[in-house]
mmCIF file of C-alpha atoms in Angstrom:
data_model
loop_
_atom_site.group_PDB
_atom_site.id
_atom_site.type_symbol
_atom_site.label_atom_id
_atom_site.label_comp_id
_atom_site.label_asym_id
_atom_site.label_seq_id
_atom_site.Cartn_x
_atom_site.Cartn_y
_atom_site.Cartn_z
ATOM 1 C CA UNK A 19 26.471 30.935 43.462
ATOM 2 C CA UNK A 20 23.884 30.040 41.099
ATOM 3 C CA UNK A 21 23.255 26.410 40.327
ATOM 4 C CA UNK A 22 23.452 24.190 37.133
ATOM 5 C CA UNK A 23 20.304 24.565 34.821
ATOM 6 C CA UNK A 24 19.000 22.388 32.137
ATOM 7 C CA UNK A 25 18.724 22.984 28.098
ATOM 8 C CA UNK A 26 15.852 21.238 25.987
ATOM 9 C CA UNK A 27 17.303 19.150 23.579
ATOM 10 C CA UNK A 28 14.715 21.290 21.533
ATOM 11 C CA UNK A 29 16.210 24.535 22.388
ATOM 12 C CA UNK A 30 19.681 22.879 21.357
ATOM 13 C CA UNK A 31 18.806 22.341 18.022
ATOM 14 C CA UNK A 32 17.023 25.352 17.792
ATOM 15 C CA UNK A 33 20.230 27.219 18.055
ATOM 16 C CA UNK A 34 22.346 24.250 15.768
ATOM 17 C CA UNK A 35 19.750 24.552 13.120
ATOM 18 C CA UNK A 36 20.953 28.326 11.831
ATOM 19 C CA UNK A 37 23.774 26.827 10.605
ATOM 20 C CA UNK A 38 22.530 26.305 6.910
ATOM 21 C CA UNK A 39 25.102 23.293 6.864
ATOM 22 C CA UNK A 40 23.301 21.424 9.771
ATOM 23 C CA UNK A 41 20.093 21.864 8.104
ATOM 24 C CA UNK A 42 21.680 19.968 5.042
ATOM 25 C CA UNK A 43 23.370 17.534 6.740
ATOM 26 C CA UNK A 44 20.171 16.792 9.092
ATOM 27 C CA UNK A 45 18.185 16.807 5.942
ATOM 28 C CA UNK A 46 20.240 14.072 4.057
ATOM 29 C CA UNK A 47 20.421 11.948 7.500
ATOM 30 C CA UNK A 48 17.226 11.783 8.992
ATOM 31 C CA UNK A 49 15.763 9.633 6.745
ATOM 32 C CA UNK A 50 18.171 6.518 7.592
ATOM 33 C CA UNK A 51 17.469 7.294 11.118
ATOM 34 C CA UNK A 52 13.701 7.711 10.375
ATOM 35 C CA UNK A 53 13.677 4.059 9.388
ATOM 36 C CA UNK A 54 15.618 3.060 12.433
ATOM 37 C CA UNK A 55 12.982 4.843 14.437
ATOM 38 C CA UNK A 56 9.907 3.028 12.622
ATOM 39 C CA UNK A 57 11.971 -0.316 12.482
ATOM 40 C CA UNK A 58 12.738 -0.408 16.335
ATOM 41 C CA UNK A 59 9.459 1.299 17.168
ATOM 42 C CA UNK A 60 7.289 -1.811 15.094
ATOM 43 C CA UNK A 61 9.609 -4.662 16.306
ATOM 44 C CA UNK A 62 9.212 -3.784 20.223
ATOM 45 C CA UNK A 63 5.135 -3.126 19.271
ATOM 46 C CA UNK A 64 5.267 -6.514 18.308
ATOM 47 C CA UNK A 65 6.954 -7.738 21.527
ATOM 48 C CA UNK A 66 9.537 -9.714 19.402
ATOM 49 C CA UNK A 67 13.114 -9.857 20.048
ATOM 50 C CA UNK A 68 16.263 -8.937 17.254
ATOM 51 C CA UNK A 69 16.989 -12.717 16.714
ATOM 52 C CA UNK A 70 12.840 -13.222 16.030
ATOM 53 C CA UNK A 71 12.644 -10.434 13.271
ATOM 54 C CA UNK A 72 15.925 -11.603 12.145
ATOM 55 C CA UNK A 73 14.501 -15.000 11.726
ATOM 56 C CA UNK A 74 10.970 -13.758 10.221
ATOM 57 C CA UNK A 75 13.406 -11.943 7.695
ATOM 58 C CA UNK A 76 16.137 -14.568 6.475
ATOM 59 C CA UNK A 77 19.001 -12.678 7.833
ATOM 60 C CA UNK A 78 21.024 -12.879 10.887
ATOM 61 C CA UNK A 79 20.549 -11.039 14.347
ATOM 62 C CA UNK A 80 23.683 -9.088 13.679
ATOM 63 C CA UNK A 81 22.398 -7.868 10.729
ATOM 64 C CA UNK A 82 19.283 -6.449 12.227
ATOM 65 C CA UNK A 83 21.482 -4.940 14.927
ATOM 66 C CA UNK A 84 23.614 -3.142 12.364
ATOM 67 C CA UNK A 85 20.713 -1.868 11.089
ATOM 68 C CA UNK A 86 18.988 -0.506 14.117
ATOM 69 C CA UNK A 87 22.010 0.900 14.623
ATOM 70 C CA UNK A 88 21.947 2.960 11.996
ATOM 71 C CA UNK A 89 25.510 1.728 10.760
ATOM 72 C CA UNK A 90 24.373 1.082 6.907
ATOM 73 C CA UNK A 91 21.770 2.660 5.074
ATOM 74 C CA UNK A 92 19.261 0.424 4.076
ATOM 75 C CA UNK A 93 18.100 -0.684 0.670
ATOM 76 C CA UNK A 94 14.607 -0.426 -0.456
ATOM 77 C CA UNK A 95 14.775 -4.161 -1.342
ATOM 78 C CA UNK A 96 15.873 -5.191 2.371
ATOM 79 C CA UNK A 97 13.708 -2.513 3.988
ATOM 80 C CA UNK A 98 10.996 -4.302 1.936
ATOM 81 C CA UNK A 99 11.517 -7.518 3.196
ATOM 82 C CA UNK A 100 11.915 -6.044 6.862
ATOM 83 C CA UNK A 101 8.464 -4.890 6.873
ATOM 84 C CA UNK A 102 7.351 -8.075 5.086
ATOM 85 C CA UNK A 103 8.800 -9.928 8.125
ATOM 86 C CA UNK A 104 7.029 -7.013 10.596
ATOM 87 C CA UNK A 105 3.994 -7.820 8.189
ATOM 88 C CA UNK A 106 3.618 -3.991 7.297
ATOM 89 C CA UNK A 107 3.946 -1.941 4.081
ATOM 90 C CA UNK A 108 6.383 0.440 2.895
ATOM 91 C CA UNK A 109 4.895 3.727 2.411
ATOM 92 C CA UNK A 110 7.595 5.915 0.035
ATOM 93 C CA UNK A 111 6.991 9.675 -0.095
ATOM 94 C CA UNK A 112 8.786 12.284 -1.708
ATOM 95 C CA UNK A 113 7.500 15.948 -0.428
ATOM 96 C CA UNK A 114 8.477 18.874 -2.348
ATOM 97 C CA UNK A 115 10.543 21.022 -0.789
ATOM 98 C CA UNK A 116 8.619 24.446 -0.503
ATOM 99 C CA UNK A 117 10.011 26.462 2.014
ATOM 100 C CA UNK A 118 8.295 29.837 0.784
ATOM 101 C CA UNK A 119 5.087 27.822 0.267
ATOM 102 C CA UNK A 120 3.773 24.911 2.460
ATOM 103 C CA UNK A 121 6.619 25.427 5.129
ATOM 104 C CA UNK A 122 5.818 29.112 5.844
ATOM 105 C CA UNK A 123 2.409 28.009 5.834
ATOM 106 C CA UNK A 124 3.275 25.127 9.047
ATOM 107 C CA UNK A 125 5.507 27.848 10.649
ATOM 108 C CA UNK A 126 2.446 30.276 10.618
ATOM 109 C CA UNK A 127 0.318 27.659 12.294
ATOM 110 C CA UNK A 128 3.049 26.839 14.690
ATOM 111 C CA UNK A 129 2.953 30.585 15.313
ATOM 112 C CA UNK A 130 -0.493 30.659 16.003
ATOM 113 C CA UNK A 131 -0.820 28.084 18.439
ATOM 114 C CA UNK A 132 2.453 29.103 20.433
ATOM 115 C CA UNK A 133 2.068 32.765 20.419
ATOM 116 C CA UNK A 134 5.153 33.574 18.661
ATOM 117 C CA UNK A 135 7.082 33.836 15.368
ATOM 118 C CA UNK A 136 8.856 30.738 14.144
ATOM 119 C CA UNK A 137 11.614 30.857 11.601
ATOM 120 C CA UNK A 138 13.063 29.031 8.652
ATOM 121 C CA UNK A 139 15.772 27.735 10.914
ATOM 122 C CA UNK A 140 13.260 25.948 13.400
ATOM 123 C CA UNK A 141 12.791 23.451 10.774
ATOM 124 C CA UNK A 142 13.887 20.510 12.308
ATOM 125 C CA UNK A 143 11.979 20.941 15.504
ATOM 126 C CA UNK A 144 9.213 22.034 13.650
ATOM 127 C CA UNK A 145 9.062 18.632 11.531
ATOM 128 C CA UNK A 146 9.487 16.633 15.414
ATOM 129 C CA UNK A 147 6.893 18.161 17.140
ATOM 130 C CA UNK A 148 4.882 17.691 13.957
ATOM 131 C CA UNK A 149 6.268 13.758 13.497
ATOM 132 C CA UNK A 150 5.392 13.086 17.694
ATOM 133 C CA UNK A 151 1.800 15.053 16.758
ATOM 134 C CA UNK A 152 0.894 12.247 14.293
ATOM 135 C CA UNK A 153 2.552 9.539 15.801
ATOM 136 C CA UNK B 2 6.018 8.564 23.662
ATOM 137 C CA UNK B 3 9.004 11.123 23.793
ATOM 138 C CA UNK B 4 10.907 11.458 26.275
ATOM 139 C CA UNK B 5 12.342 14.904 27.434
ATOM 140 C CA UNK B 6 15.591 15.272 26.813
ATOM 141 C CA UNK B 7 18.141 17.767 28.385
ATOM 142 C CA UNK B 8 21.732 18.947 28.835
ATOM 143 C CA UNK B 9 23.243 19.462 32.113
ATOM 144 C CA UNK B 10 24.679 23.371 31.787
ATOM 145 C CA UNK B 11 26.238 25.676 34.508
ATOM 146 C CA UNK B 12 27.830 29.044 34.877
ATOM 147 C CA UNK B 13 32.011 29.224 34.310
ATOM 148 C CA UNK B 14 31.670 25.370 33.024
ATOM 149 C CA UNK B 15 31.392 24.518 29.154
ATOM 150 C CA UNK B 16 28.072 22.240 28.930
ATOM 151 C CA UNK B 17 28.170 19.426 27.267
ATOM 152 C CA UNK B 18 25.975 20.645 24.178
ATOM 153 C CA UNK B 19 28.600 23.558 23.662
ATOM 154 C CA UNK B 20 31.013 20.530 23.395
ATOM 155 C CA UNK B 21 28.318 19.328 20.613
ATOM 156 C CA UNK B 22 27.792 22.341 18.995
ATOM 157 C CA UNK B 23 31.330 22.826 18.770
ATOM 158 C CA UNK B 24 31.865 19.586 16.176
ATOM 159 C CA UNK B 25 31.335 19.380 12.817
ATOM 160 C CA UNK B 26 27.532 20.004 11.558
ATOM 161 C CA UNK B 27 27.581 16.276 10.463
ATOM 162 C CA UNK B 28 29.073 15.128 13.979
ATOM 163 C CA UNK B 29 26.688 17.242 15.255
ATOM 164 C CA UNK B 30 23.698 15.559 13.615
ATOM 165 C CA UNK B 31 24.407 12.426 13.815
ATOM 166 C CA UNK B 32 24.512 12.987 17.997
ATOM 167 C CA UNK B 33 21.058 14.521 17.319
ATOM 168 C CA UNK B 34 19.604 11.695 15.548
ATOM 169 C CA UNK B 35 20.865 9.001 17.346
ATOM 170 C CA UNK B 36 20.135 10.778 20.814
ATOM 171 C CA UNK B 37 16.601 11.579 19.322
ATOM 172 C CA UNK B 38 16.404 7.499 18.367
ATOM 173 C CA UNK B 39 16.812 6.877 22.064
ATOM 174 C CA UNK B 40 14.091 9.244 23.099
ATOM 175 C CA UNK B 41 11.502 7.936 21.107
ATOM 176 C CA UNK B 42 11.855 4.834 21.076
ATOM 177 C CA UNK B 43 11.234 2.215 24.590
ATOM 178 C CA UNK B 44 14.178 0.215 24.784
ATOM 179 C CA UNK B 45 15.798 -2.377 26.825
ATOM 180 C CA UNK B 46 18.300 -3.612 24.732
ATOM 181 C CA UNK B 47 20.585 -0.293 23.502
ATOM 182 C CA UNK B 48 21.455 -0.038 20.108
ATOM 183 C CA UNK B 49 25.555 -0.845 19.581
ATOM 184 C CA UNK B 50 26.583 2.684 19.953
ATOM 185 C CA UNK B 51 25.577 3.086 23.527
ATOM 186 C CA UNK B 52 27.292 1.070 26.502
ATOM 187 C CA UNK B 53 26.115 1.728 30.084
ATOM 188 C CA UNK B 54 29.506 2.887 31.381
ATOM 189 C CA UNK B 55 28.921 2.645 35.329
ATOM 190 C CA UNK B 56 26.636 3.510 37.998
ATOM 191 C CA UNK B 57 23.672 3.911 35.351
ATOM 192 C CA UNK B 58 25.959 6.397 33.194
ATOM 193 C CA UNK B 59 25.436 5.655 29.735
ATOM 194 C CA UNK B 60 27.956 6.231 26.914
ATOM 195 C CA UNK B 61 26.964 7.225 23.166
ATOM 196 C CA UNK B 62 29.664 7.031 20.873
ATOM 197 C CA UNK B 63 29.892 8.885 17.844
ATOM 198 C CA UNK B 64 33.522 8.520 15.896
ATOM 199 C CA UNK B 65 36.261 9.916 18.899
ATOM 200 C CA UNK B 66 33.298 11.561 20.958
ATOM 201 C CA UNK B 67 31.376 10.297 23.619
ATOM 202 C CA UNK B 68 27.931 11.879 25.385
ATOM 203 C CA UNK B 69 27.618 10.423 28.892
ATOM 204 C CA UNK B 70 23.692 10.584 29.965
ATOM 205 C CA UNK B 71 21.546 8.887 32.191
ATOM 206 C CA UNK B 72 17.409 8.584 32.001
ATOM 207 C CA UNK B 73 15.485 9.107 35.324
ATOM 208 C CA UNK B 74 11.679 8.572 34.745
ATOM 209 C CA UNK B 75 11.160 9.450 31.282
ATOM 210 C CA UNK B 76 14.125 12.150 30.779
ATOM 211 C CA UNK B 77 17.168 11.613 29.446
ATOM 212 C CA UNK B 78 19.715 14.078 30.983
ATOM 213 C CA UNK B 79 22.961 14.472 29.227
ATOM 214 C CA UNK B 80 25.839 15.394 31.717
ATOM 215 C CA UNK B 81 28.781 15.539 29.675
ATOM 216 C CA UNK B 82 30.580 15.130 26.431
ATOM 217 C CA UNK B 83 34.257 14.459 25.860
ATOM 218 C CA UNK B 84 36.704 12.989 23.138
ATOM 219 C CA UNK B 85 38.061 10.199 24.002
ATOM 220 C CA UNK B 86 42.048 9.912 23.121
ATOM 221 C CA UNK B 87 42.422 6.791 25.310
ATOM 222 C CA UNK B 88 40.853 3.211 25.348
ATOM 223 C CA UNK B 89 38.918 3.936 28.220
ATOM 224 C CA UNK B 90 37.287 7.361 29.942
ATOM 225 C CA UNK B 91 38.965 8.819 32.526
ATOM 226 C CA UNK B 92 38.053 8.537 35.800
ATOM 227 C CA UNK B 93 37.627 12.155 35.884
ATOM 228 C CA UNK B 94 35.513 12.491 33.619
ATOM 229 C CA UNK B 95 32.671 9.597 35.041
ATOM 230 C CA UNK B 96 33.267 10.949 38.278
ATOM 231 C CA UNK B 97 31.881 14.832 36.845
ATOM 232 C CA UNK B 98 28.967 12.855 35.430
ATOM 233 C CA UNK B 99 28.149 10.932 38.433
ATOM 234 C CA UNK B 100 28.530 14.430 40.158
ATOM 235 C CA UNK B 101 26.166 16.256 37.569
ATOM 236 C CA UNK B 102 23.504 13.204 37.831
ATOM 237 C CA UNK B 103 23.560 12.955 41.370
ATOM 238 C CA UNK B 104 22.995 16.602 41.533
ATOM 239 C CA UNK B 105 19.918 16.255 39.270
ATOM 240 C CA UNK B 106 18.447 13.462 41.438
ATOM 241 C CA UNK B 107 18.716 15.728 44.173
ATOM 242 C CA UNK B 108 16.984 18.701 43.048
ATOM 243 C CA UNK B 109 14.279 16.942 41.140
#
C-alpha cells in the first residue's frame, strides 16, 4: 500500500488561487500580514524582545503582541511610530494593478526561467517567490 | 530565510489542506497568511494564535479550526486540520498527528 506523500504549501495555493474569490480576499489581506512579517522580521534583527519595542514605542507589550498577531489592522500613524521605535522608515507604495500589462510581463519571465507556462491564477506564489527573491 | 512548508497527504484519507481548501476563501487565506508568517519569519516566541499542543505538535487557530504542524529542521509539516466543537482536541485527533509526524521523522 502506498505511503503518505507531501504537498508544497506552494502547490496548495496554486490550486486555492483559481478561485477568483481567494485571489480577492488574499489581495485585501496580505497587506496587514505583510506588516506583521516586516514588523516581526525587524524586531528579532534587532535582537530585542516584545516588551523592548513596546517600550521604545510608548505602548504596552500586549499591544505589540496583538499586533504581531495580526488581530487589528494597523494605522499608518501607529505603524509610523513602530518603525520610529525600530528606527526605520515607512516606505508606502501603491502599484497599479496591470494584470494584462506588467503581470503578464513577470509571468513570462517566470516562464522563462522555469520552463513552463504560468497563469493568472499563480499570482500569489508568483508575488512570494518574487517577495523571498528580494528579501 | 523560508522555510519549506508541507501538508501531510495519503491515499483513502482527506489531507489536511483538503480540510483547508474546503473553508471559506477568507478562512482559507487567513490560514495561508498566518502559516506563511510562521515560515518566514525565525521565531521563538509564537505569535497568540499558535499554542504548542503536546509532544512538539503545534496548534494554529483560526475562528473554530485548528492546523496541527510541527517544524523539523527548517520545514514546517502540517499533519492535520480539524474544527474544534469542544474546549479541548480530542485525543484522537493528537494521537493521528503524532502518528503522521512520527512517520515523517522516520522516512526523512
Amino acid at each position: 500500500m502506498p505511503g503518505p506523500r507531501y504537498i508544497s504549501h506552494e502547490e496548495a495555493v496554486l490550486e486555492s488561487s483559481k478561485d477568483p474569490e481567494y485571489r480577492r480576499v488574499y489581495r485585501l489581506l496580505k497587506p496587514r500580514y505583510d506588516v506583521v512579517k516586516e514588523l516581526i522580521t525587524l524586531r528579532r534583527r534587532q535582537g530585542i524582545s516584545q516588551e523592548e519595542f513596546a517600550r521604545r514605542a510608548h505602548t504596552h507589550q500586549s499591544r505589540i503582541s496583538k499586533i504581531e498577531s495580526a488581530d487589528q489592522d494597523v494605522t499608518l500613524s501607529t505603524l509610523t511610530k513602530l518603525a520610529d521605535a525600530l528606527d526605520a522608515d515607512v516606505d508606502i507604495r501603491l502599484i497599479p494593478r496591470q494584470e494584462e500589462g506588467f503581470f503578464a510581463e513577470v509571468l513570462s519571465l517566470c516562464g522563462e526561467s522555469t520552463g513552463r507556462t504560468w497563469s493568472i491564477e499563480e499570482e500569489p506564489v508568483v508575488f512570494r517567490a518574487v517577495e523571498e527573491l528580494v528579501r | 530565510m523560508l522555510w519549506d512548508l508541507i501538508y501531510h497527504s495519503e491515499p483513502g484519507r482527506s489531507s489536511p489542506r483538503e480540510y483547508i481548501n474546503g473553508l471559506t476563501p477568507s478562512e482559507q487565506v487567513h490560514i495561508d497568511l498566518k502559516l506563511d508568517v510562521l515560515r518566514s519569519t525565525e521565531r521563538q516566541d509564537w505569535p497568540k494564535w499558535v499554542s504548542p499542543l503536546e509532544d512538539k505538535i503545534l496548534e494554529l487557530r483560526q475562528g473554530d479550526h485548528r492546523i496541527l504542524f510541527f517544524t523539523h529542521k527548517r520545514t514546517m509539516v502540517v499533519v492535520h486540520a480539524l474544527r474544534k466543537k469542544e474546549r479541548r482536541i480530542r485525543e484522537r485527533d493528537k494521537d493521528l498527528a503524532k502518528r503522521r509526524r512520527d512517520d515523517f521523522l522516520a522516512r526523512s
